[in-house]
Tab-separated table of C-alpha atoms and ligand atoms in Angstrom:
chain	number	residue	atom	x	y	z
C	143	MET	CA	47.439	91.165	3.021
C	144	GLU	CA	44.191	89.995	4.673
C	145	LYS	CA	41.438	88.810	2.250
C	146	ASN	CA	38.130	87.855	3.135
C	147	PHE	CA	38.290	84.217	1.977
C	148	GLU	CA	37.907	81.551	4.509
C	149	VAL	CA	39.313	78.021	4.163
C	150	LEU	CA	38.268	74.955	6.197
C	151	ILE	CA	40.690	72.010	6.314
C	152	THR	CA	38.937	68.980	7.734
C	153	ARG	CA	42.029	67.257	9.181
C	154	LYS	CA	45.601	68.259	9.817
C	155	ILE	CA	47.764	68.037	6.646
C	156	PRO	CA	51.527	68.688	6.245
C	157	GLU	CA	52.288	72.339	7.323
C	158	ILE	CA	53.489	73.506	3.820
C	159	GLY	CA	49.801	73.452	2.707
C	160	ILE	CA	48.533	75.551	5.489
C	161	ASP	CA	51.361	77.883	5.176
C	162	LEU	CA	50.598	78.612	1.607
C	163	LEU	CA	47.011	79.290	2.321
C	164	LYS	CA	48.063	81.558	5.098
C	165	ALA	CA	50.623	83.356	2.972
C	166	ALA	CA	47.718	84.074	0.482
C	167	GLY	CA	46.140	86.031	3.075
C	168	TYR	CA	43.277	83.688	3.748
C	169	LYS	CA	41.690	82.779	7.185
C	170	VAL	CA	42.415	79.071	7.586
C	171	THR	CA	40.517	76.849	9.970
C	172	VAL	CA	42.048	73.546	10.414
C	173	ASN	CA	40.533	70.650	12.422
C	174	GLU	CA	43.129	70.466	15.244
C	175	ASN	CA	42.176	66.941	16.353
C	176	ASP	CA	43.906	64.329	14.440
C	177	GLN	CA	40.527	62.626	13.850
C	178	PRO	CA	38.012	63.026	11.162
C	179	LEU	CA	35.943	66.066	11.465
C	180	PRO	CA	32.561	65.043	12.771
C	181	ARG	CA	29.925	65.310	10.114
C	182	VAL	CA	27.617	67.358	12.348
C	183	GLU	CA	30.571	69.996	12.777
C	184	LEU	CA	31.065	70.018	8.917
C	185	LEU	CA	27.261	70.582	8.456
C	186	GLU	CA	27.192	73.303	11.017
C	187	SER	CA	30.158	75.336	9.929
C	188	ILE	CA	30.374	74.745	6.105
C	189	GLU	CA	28.162	77.699	5.410
C	190	LYS	CA	30.791	80.345	6.176
C	191	PHE	CA	33.728	78.890	4.050
C	192	ASP	CA	34.865	79.792	0.558
C	193	ALA	CA	36.992	76.759	0.065
C	194	LEU	CA	37.101	73.278	1.577
C	195	VAL	CA	40.042	71.144	1.919
C	196	CYS	CA	38.671	67.627	2.552
C	197	MET	CA	39.837	63.942	2.927
C	198	LEU	CA	38.722	60.896	1.182
C	199	SER	CA	36.897	59.807	4.228
C	200	ASP	CA	34.789	63.027	4.374
C	201	LYS	CA	31.417	62.477	2.464
C	202	ILE	CA	30.698	65.725	0.551
C	203	ASP	CA	27.077	65.032	-0.618
C	204	LYS	CA	24.077	67.163	-1.440
C	205	GLU	CA	23.332	67.591	2.336
C	206	VAL	CA	26.733	69.315	2.797
C	207	LEU	CA	26.481	71.232	-0.492
C	208	ASP	CA	23.067	72.535	0.371
C	209	ARG	CA	24.584	74.420	3.191
C	210	ALA	CA	27.775	75.468	1.469
C	211	LYS	CA	26.306	78.932	0.421
C	212	ARG	CA	29.822	80.417	-0.205
C	213	LEU	CA	31.784	77.527	-1.302
C	214	LYS	CA	33.738	77.907	-4.558
C	215	VAL	CA	36.160	74.994	-4.411
C	216	ILE	CA	36.488	71.583	-2.883
C	217	ALA	CA	40.142	70.494	-2.833
C	218	ASN	CA	40.325	66.749	-2.157
C	219	TYR	CA	43.440	65.613	-0.346
C	220	ALA	CA	43.325	62.622	-2.644
C	221	VAL	CA	43.480	61.672	-6.402
C	222	GLY	CA	40.278	59.454	-6.077
C	223	TYR	CA	37.183	61.714	-5.464
C	224	ASN	CA	34.259	59.085	-5.177
C	225	ASN	CA	33.614	60.712	-1.776
C	226	ILE	CA	32.359	63.906	-3.429
C	227	ASP	CA	29.079	64.405	-5.325
C	228	VAL	CA	30.778	65.933	-8.270
C	229	GLU	CA	27.536	66.389	-10.186
C	230	GLU	CA	25.795	68.347	-7.318
C	231	ALA	CA	28.965	70.425	-6.993
C	232	THR	CA	29.201	71.249	-10.671
C	233	ARG	CA	25.425	72.085	-10.629
C	234	ARG	CA	26.225	74.698	-8.103
C	235	LYS	CA	29.364	75.944	-9.905
C	236	ILE	CA	31.749	74.621	-7.229
C	237	PHE	CA	35.073	73.248	-8.459
C	238	VAL	CA	36.314	70.036	-7.313
C	239	THR	CA	40.005	69.377	-7.462
C	240	ASN	CA	42.395	66.209	-6.723
C	241	THR	CA	45.957	65.424	-6.459
C	242	PRO	CA	47.054	63.453	-9.323
C	243	ASP	CA	50.644	62.618	-10.405
C	244	VAL	CA	52.442	63.284	-7.236
C	245	LEU	CA	51.213	60.029	-5.531
C	246	THR	CA	51.434	57.835	-8.595
C	247	ALA	CA	54.994	56.331	-7.963
C	248	ALA	CA	54.226	55.972	-4.106
C	249	THR	CA	50.906	54.120	-4.737
C	250	ALA	CA	52.360	52.023	-7.391
C	251	ASP	CA	55.360	51.100	-5.140
C	252	LEU	CA	52.774	50.122	-2.309
C	253	ALA	CA	50.977	47.924	-4.840
C	254	TRP	CA	54.245	46.223	-5.566
C	255	ALA	CA	55.030	45.874	-1.841
C	256	LEU	CA	51.636	44.096	-1.418
C	257	LEU	CA	52.301	41.889	-4.389
C	258	LEU	CA	55.600	40.797	-3.054
C	259	ALA	CA	54.542	40.570	0.549
C	260	VAL	CA	51.704	38.205	-0.302
C	261	SER	CA	53.584	35.996	-2.754
C	262	ARG	CA	56.568	35.593	-0.513
C	263	ARG	CA	54.663	35.483	2.682
C	264	VAL	CA	56.820	38.291	4.136
C	265	VAL	CA	54.354	39.324	7.003
C	266	GLU	CA	53.613	35.732	8.013
C	267	ALA	CA	57.354	34.996	8.047
C	268	ASP	CA	58.034	38.020	10.211
C	269	HIS	CA	55.475	36.969	12.659
C	270	PHE	CA	57.015	33.419	12.574
C	271	LEU	CA	60.440	34.733	13.444
C	272	ARG	CA	59.167	37.024	16.133
C	273	GLN	CA	57.287	34.216	17.747
C	274	GLY	CA	60.628	32.450	18.224
C	275	LYS	CA	59.901	29.741	15.660
C	276	PHE	CA	62.900	30.248	13.466
C	277	LYS	CA	65.154	27.233	14.200
C	278	GLY	CA	67.404	27.644	11.247
C	279	TRP	CA	67.332	27.615	7.504
C	280	ALA	CA	65.245	24.894	6.081
C	281	PRO	CA	64.613	23.612	2.520
C	282	GLU	CA	60.901	23.892	2.868
C	283	LEU	CA	60.405	26.646	5.201
C	284	LEU	CA	57.699	29.300	4.274
C	285	LEU	CA	57.677	28.477	0.582
C	286	GLY	CA	55.822	31.118	-1.504
C	287	THR	CA	55.160	31.565	-5.089
C	288	GLU	CA	57.502	32.777	-7.835
C	289	VAL	CA	56.841	36.345	-8.956
C	290	SER	CA	59.514	36.781	-11.802
C	291	GLY	CA	58.326	35.384	-15.171
C	292	LYS	CA	54.663	35.315	-14.315
C	293	THR	CA	51.713	37.324	-15.761
C	294	LEU	CA	50.434	40.438	-14.273
C	295	GLY	CA	46.964	41.765	-15.050
C	296	ILE	CA	46.290	45.577	-14.546
C	297	VAL	CA	42.649	46.659	-14.216
C	298	GLY	CA	42.415	50.323	-14.905
C	299	ALA	CA	45.540	51.402	-16.959
C	300	GLY	CA	45.739	55.109	-15.872
C	301	ARG	CA	48.534	56.790	-13.996
C	302	ILE	CA	49.041	54.269	-11.226
C	303	GLY	CA	48.005	51.299	-13.220
C	304	GLN	CA	50.834	52.007	-15.854
C	305	ALA	CA	53.427	52.722	-13.195
C	306	VAL	CA	52.677	49.347	-11.648
C	307	GLY	CA	53.200	47.811	-15.263
C	308	HIS	CA	56.405	49.651	-15.777
C	309	ARG	CA	57.718	48.199	-12.420
C	310	ALA	CA	56.734	44.659	-13.618
C	311	LEU	CA	59.401	44.850	-16.294
C	312	GLY	CA	62.003	44.531	-13.677
C	313	PHE	CA	60.456	41.290	-12.877
C	314	ASP	CA	60.414	39.915	-16.304
C	315	MET	CA	56.653	39.765	-16.174
C	316	LYS	CA	54.145	39.308	-19.010
C	317	ILE	CA	51.714	42.382	-18.773
C	318	LEU	CA	47.956	42.209	-19.483
C	319	TYR	CA	45.537	45.068	-18.958
C	320	TYR	CA	42.202	46.128	-19.039
C	321	SER	CA	40.857	49.671	-19.230
C	322	ARG	CA	37.986	51.597	-21.085
C	323	GLN	CA	40.440	52.619	-23.762
C	324	PRO	CA	43.567	50.786	-25.183
C	325	LYS	CA	46.730	52.596	-24.335
C	326	PRO	CA	49.134	52.210	-27.369
C	327	GLU	CA	52.091	54.146	-25.760
C	328	PHE	CA	51.911	51.987	-22.655
C	329	GLU	CA	51.810	48.860	-24.969
C	330	GLN	CA	54.946	50.138	-26.844
C	331	ALA	CA	56.729	50.782	-23.678
C	332	THR	CA	56.047	47.698	-21.776
C	333	GLY	CA	54.781	45.173	-24.305
C	334	ALA	CA	51.459	44.938	-22.435
C	335	HIS	CA	48.445	43.375	-24.085
C	336	PHE	CA	44.958	44.638	-23.873
C	337	LEU	CA	42.461	42.148	-22.914
C	338	ALA	CA	38.675	41.952	-22.089
C	339	LEU	CA	38.309	41.829	-18.249
C	340	ASP	CA	37.070	38.265	-18.178
C	341	GLU	CA	39.961	37.018	-20.367
C	342	LEU	CA	42.476	38.879	-18.210
C	343	LEU	CA	41.023	37.414	-14.988
C	344	ALA	CA	41.139	33.855	-16.405
C	345	THR	CA	44.828	34.366	-17.435
C	346	ALA	CA	46.692	36.579	-14.777
C	347	ASP	CA	48.784	34.998	-11.978
C	348	PHE	CA	48.385	38.332	-10.227
C	349	VAL	CA	45.604	40.910	-10.678
C	350	SER	CA	46.072	44.464	-9.474
C	351	LEU	CA	43.193	46.979	-9.440
C	352	HIS	CA	43.787	50.623	-10.363
C	353	CYS	CA	40.525	51.913	-11.674
C	354	PRO	CA	38.471	54.678	-9.718
C	355	LEU	CA	35.261	53.761	-7.935
C	356	THR	CA	32.315	54.684	-10.014
C	357	LEU	CA	28.762	53.344	-10.465
C	358	GLU	CA	30.510	51.001	-13.193
C	359	THR	CA	33.334	49.723	-11.123
C	360	HIS	CA	31.263	49.148	-7.942
C	361	HIS	CA	31.789	45.339	-7.341
C	362	LEU	CA	33.490	45.031	-10.658
C	363	LEU	CA	35.045	42.037	-9.016
C	364	ASN	CA	31.756	40.275	-7.966
C	365	GLU	CA	31.605	36.646	-6.891
C	366	GLU	CA	31.327	35.368	-10.383
C	367	ARG	CA	34.351	37.116	-11.570
C	368	ILE	CA	36.294	36.406	-8.524
C	369	PHE	CA	35.681	32.656	-9.110
C	370	ALA	CA	36.485	33.152	-12.788
C	371	MET	CA	40.017	34.262	-11.853
C	372	LYS	CA	42.611	31.750	-12.455
C	373	LYS	CA	42.931	29.204	-9.649
C	374	GLY	CA	45.824	30.109	-7.382
C	375	ALA	CA	45.924	33.793	-8.347
C	376	ILE	CA	46.771	36.608	-6.085
C	377	LEU	CA	44.467	39.779	-5.998
C	378	ILE	CA	46.049	43.204	-5.086
C	379	ASN	CA	43.759	46.033	-4.345
C	380	THR	CA	45.103	49.581	-3.785
C	381	ALA	CA	42.107	51.249	-5.712
C	382	ARG	CA	38.872	51.420	-3.569
C	383	GLY	CA	37.367	48.768	-1.403
C	384	PRO	CA	33.985	48.709	-2.963
C	385	VAL	CA	35.500	47.642	-6.261
C	386	VAL	CA	35.640	44.242	-4.836
C	387	ASP	CA	32.733	42.229	-3.206
C	388	GLU	CA	34.749	41.649	0.057
C	389	LYS	CA	32.342	38.750	1.218
C	390	ALA	CA	33.028	36.982	-2.119
C	391	LEU	CA	36.715	37.432	-1.834
C	392	VAL	CA	36.644	36.022	1.664
C	393	LYS	CA	34.770	32.989	0.302
C	394	ALA	CA	37.404	32.488	-2.670
C	395	LEU	CA	40.296	32.979	-0.256
C	396	LYS	CA	38.847	30.387	2.233
C	397	LYS	CA	38.250	27.920	-0.646
C	398	ARG	CA	41.718	28.440	-1.816
C	399	HIS	CA	40.505	29.383	-5.211
C	400	LEU	CA	42.685	32.479	-4.724
C	401	ALA	CA	46.172	31.901	-3.216
C	402	GLY	CA	46.211	35.238	-1.476
C	403	ALA	CA	45.212	38.877	-1.478
C	404	GLY	CA	46.972	42.161	-0.706
C	405	LEU	CA	44.656	44.999	0.331
C	406	ASP	CA	45.210	48.562	1.132
C	407	VAL	CA	41.406	49.455	0.865
C	408	PHE	CA	38.199	47.888	2.224
C	409	GLU	CA	34.583	47.964	1.416
C	410	ASN	CA	33.565	49.726	4.725
C	411	GLU	CA	36.636	51.570	5.856
C	412	PRO	CA	37.878	51.489	8.562
C	413	GLU	CA	36.050	48.454	9.186
C	414	VAL	CA	37.533	45.263	7.780
C	415	HIS	CA	35.798	42.118	7.077
C	416	PRO	CA	36.603	40.046	10.215
C	417	GLU	CA	37.367	36.799	8.445
C	418	LEU	CA	40.048	38.617	6.228
C	419	LEU	CA	41.785	39.264	9.518
C	420	SER	CA	42.028	35.428	10.227
C	421	LEU	CA	43.435	34.392	6.924
C	422	ASN	CA	47.224	34.325	6.833
C	423	ASN	CA	47.495	34.440	3.183
C	424	VAL	CA	46.213	37.953	3.205
C	425	VAL	CA	48.024	41.076	3.788
C	426	VAL	CA	46.094	44.105	5.030
C	427	LEU	CA	47.248	47.666	5.268
C	428	PRO	CA	45.285	50.721	6.557
C	429	HIS	CA	45.107	52.726	3.250
C	430	ILE	CA	48.706	53.958	3.127
C	431	GLY	CA	49.062	54.048	-0.782
C	432	SER	CA	50.351	57.549	-0.929
C	433	ALA	CA	51.675	57.675	2.607
C	434	THR	CA	55.324	58.806	2.072
C	435	VAL	CA	56.703	61.916	3.702
C	436	GLU	CA	57.464	63.332	0.279
C	437	THR	CA	54.149	62.535	-1.449
C	438	ARG	CA	51.973	63.852	1.398
C	439	SER	CA	54.013	67.198	1.455
C	440	GLU	CA	53.450	67.462	-2.356
C	441	MET	CA	49.805	66.711	-1.865
C	442	ALA	CA	49.513	69.517	0.780
C	443	ARG	CA	51.098	71.874	-1.558
C	444	MET	CA	48.837	70.829	-4.292
C	445	VAL	CA	45.586	71.249	-2.432
C	446	ALA	CA	46.555	74.797	-1.273
C	447	LYS	CA	47.520	75.725	-5.027
C	448	ASN	CA	44.230	74.508	-6.256
C	449	VAL	CA	42.278	76.555	-3.568
C	450	ILE	CA	44.504	79.659	-4.391
C	451	SER	CA	44.158	79.291	-8.162
C	452	ALA	CA	40.294	78.690	-7.925
C	453	LEU	CA	39.774	81.645	-5.624
C	454	GLU	CA	42.104	84.113	-7.378
C	455	LYS	CA	41.996	83.039	-10.985
C	456	GLY	CA	38.566	81.431	-11.165
C	457	VAL	CA	40.026	78.114	-12.335
C	458	PRO	CA	42.060	75.581	-10.271
C	459	VAL	CA	45.184	73.738	-11.240
C	460	ASN	CA	43.638	70.259	-11.136
C	461	PRO	CA	39.902	70.510	-11.701
C	462	VAL	CA	37.877	67.261	-12.027
C	463	ASN	CA	34.794	69.130	-13.104
C	464	SER	CA	33.975	72.071	-15.352
C	465	PHE	CA	31.002	74.422	-15.774
M	511	LIG	P1	43.595	57.591	-13.407
M	511	LIG	O1	44.851	58.020	-14.001
M	511	LIG	O2	42.404	58.259	-13.552
M	511	LIG	O3	43.422	55.985	-13.812
M	511	LIG	C1	42.425	55.337	-13.613
M	511	LIG	C2	42.073	54.487	-14.790
M	511	LIG	O4	40.985	53.616	-14.540
M	511	LIG	C3	41.827	55.207	-16.113
M	511	LIG	O5	42.822	55.138	-17.064
M	511	LIG	C4	40.518	54.702	-16.544
M	511	LIG	O6	40.563	54.226	-17.863
M	511	LIG	C5	40.282	53.442	-15.855
M	511	LIG	N1	38.864	53.222	-15.700
M	511	LIG	C6	37.829	54.038	-15.331
M	511	LIG	N2	36.716	53.445	-15.335
M	511	LIG	C7	36.893	52.068	-15.615
M	511	LIG	C8	36.248	51.018	-15.867
M	511	LIG	N3	34.839	50.955	-15.592
M	511	LIG	N4	36.741	49.813	-15.988
M	511	LIG	C9	38.224	49.748	-16.248
M	511	LIG	N5	38.881	50.823	-16.034
M	511	LIG	C10	38.279	51.946	-15.770
M	511	LIG	O7	43.887	57.475	-11.867
M	511	LIG	P2	45.094	57.132	-10.952
M	511	LIG	O8	45.757	58.363	-10.446
M	511	LIG	O9	45.789	56.116	-11.530
M	511	LIG	O10	44.220	56.670	-9.634
M	511	LIG	C11	43.524	55.539	-9.725
M	511	LIG	C12	42.763	55.204	-8.522
M	511	LIG	O11	43.658	54.723	-7.426
M	511	LIG	C13	42.067	56.371	-7.816
M	511	LIG	O12	40.745	56.802	-8.342
M	511	LIG	C14	41.905	56.035	-6.399
M	511	LIG	O13	40.642	55.477	-6.123
M	511	LIG	C15	43.013	54.995	-6.231
M	511	LIG	N6	44.099	55.393	-5.231
M	511	LIG	C16	44.343	54.799	-4.215
M	511	LIG	C17	45.401	55.083	-3.240
M	511	LIG	C18	45.612	54.297	-2.073
M	511	LIG	O14	46.025	55.084	-0.984
M	511	LIG	N7	45.375	53.171	-1.942
M	511	LIG	C19	46.170	56.276	-3.691
M	511	LIG	C20	46.021	56.796	-4.820
M	511	LIG	C21	44.952	56.428	-5.663
M	511	LIG	P3	40.549	54.877	-19.319
M	511	LIG	O15	41.885	55.711	-19.222
M	511	LIG	O16	40.800	53.667	-20.095
M	511	LIG	O17	39.406	55.699	-19.517
M	512	LIG	C1	43.975	57.720	-1.945
M	512	LIG	O1	43.409	56.769	-1.866
M	512	LIG	C2	43.643	58.638	-3.104
M	512	LIG	O2	42.715	58.499	-3.874
M	512	LIG	O3	44.599	59.577	-3.066
M	513	LIG	C1	70.387	30.963	0.628
M	513	LIG	O1	70.663	31.789	1.362
M	513	LIG	C2	71.352	30.547	-0.528
M	513	LIG	O2	72.476	30.840	-0.404
M	513	LIG	O3	70.904	29.877	-1.484
């Protein structure tokens, strides 16, 4: 049955999401280039759409919303929604939705991949071998730092932060966390201790960031806090780049105040501070936290369900706003 709803998807997503929207009878427009939708095109076309499925790299601000005369729902293909001006959307009675839970395990696994890669110099060692430098086992070849038994500090103990904590139990780690609210169930399940941020930073051997990017968390790890971290600690960021002052991080790494960093996100994506790329104690990934076949399909299903529910029932499945 053909309905009059029109949906814009700003970049190709797994087919299941597109199929569900088409099966609901909507007219679906997908940016067929596997590139971000140019902002001018978004601004020119948004007027006719009832629903928008957008990527975390699309900035959905007042300028876009001013032109979005028919828009009823913005379904972000991500759990983080700092790319959307939620306040402006709410003012216009436009729902904003995200994709929680389905990407928690994948993202927590990737934080752990970074933690292990940095501490055991996995990427550096791989390059060493490929460059033909492996001349046989040696007692002091590529020594890293022990992970098991150390202290992990989690900043932002939400879904992903807690999943990272649960994984730390398998490494016999002591778990510290900082969040806006204490999490008694998490403490009970993992033995984690709630600490003030500055205490956590001064104590933890590994600090992993899992808070959203908000006005409060922008540069939460500024120069002062980075240098107040335990000397020789390792920082893992799979949250959002601007939570860390990237310039200050480079400084701390160069001075060897920090032993290393594992980064999936950057302050000005897709740009990366050039000095990070020249440091061999840093592992850099192109924002692939949720990038598994299984998770990305679930996310596609979820954005479609949110659009359908918002348009048909007047309330989506995973709203981040209400009015
Ligand atoms: P979540 O369940 O909402 O968890 C976020 C936690 O951060 C909440 O528990 C919240 O604390 C805490 N928080 C909020 N403001 C804080 C502050 N000012 N200081 C300290 N903690 C604060 O979200 P999630 O599903 O775990 O996702 C977390 C973030 O990960 C997303 O927002 C996104 O930016 C990022 N992410 C990245 C990737 C990737 O590809 N790298 C993938 C998925 C998600 P309280 O509960 O104490 O209020
Ligand atoms: C990815 O970064 C997400 O927020 O889902
Ligand atoms: C290393 O391979 C060992 O057997 O200790």
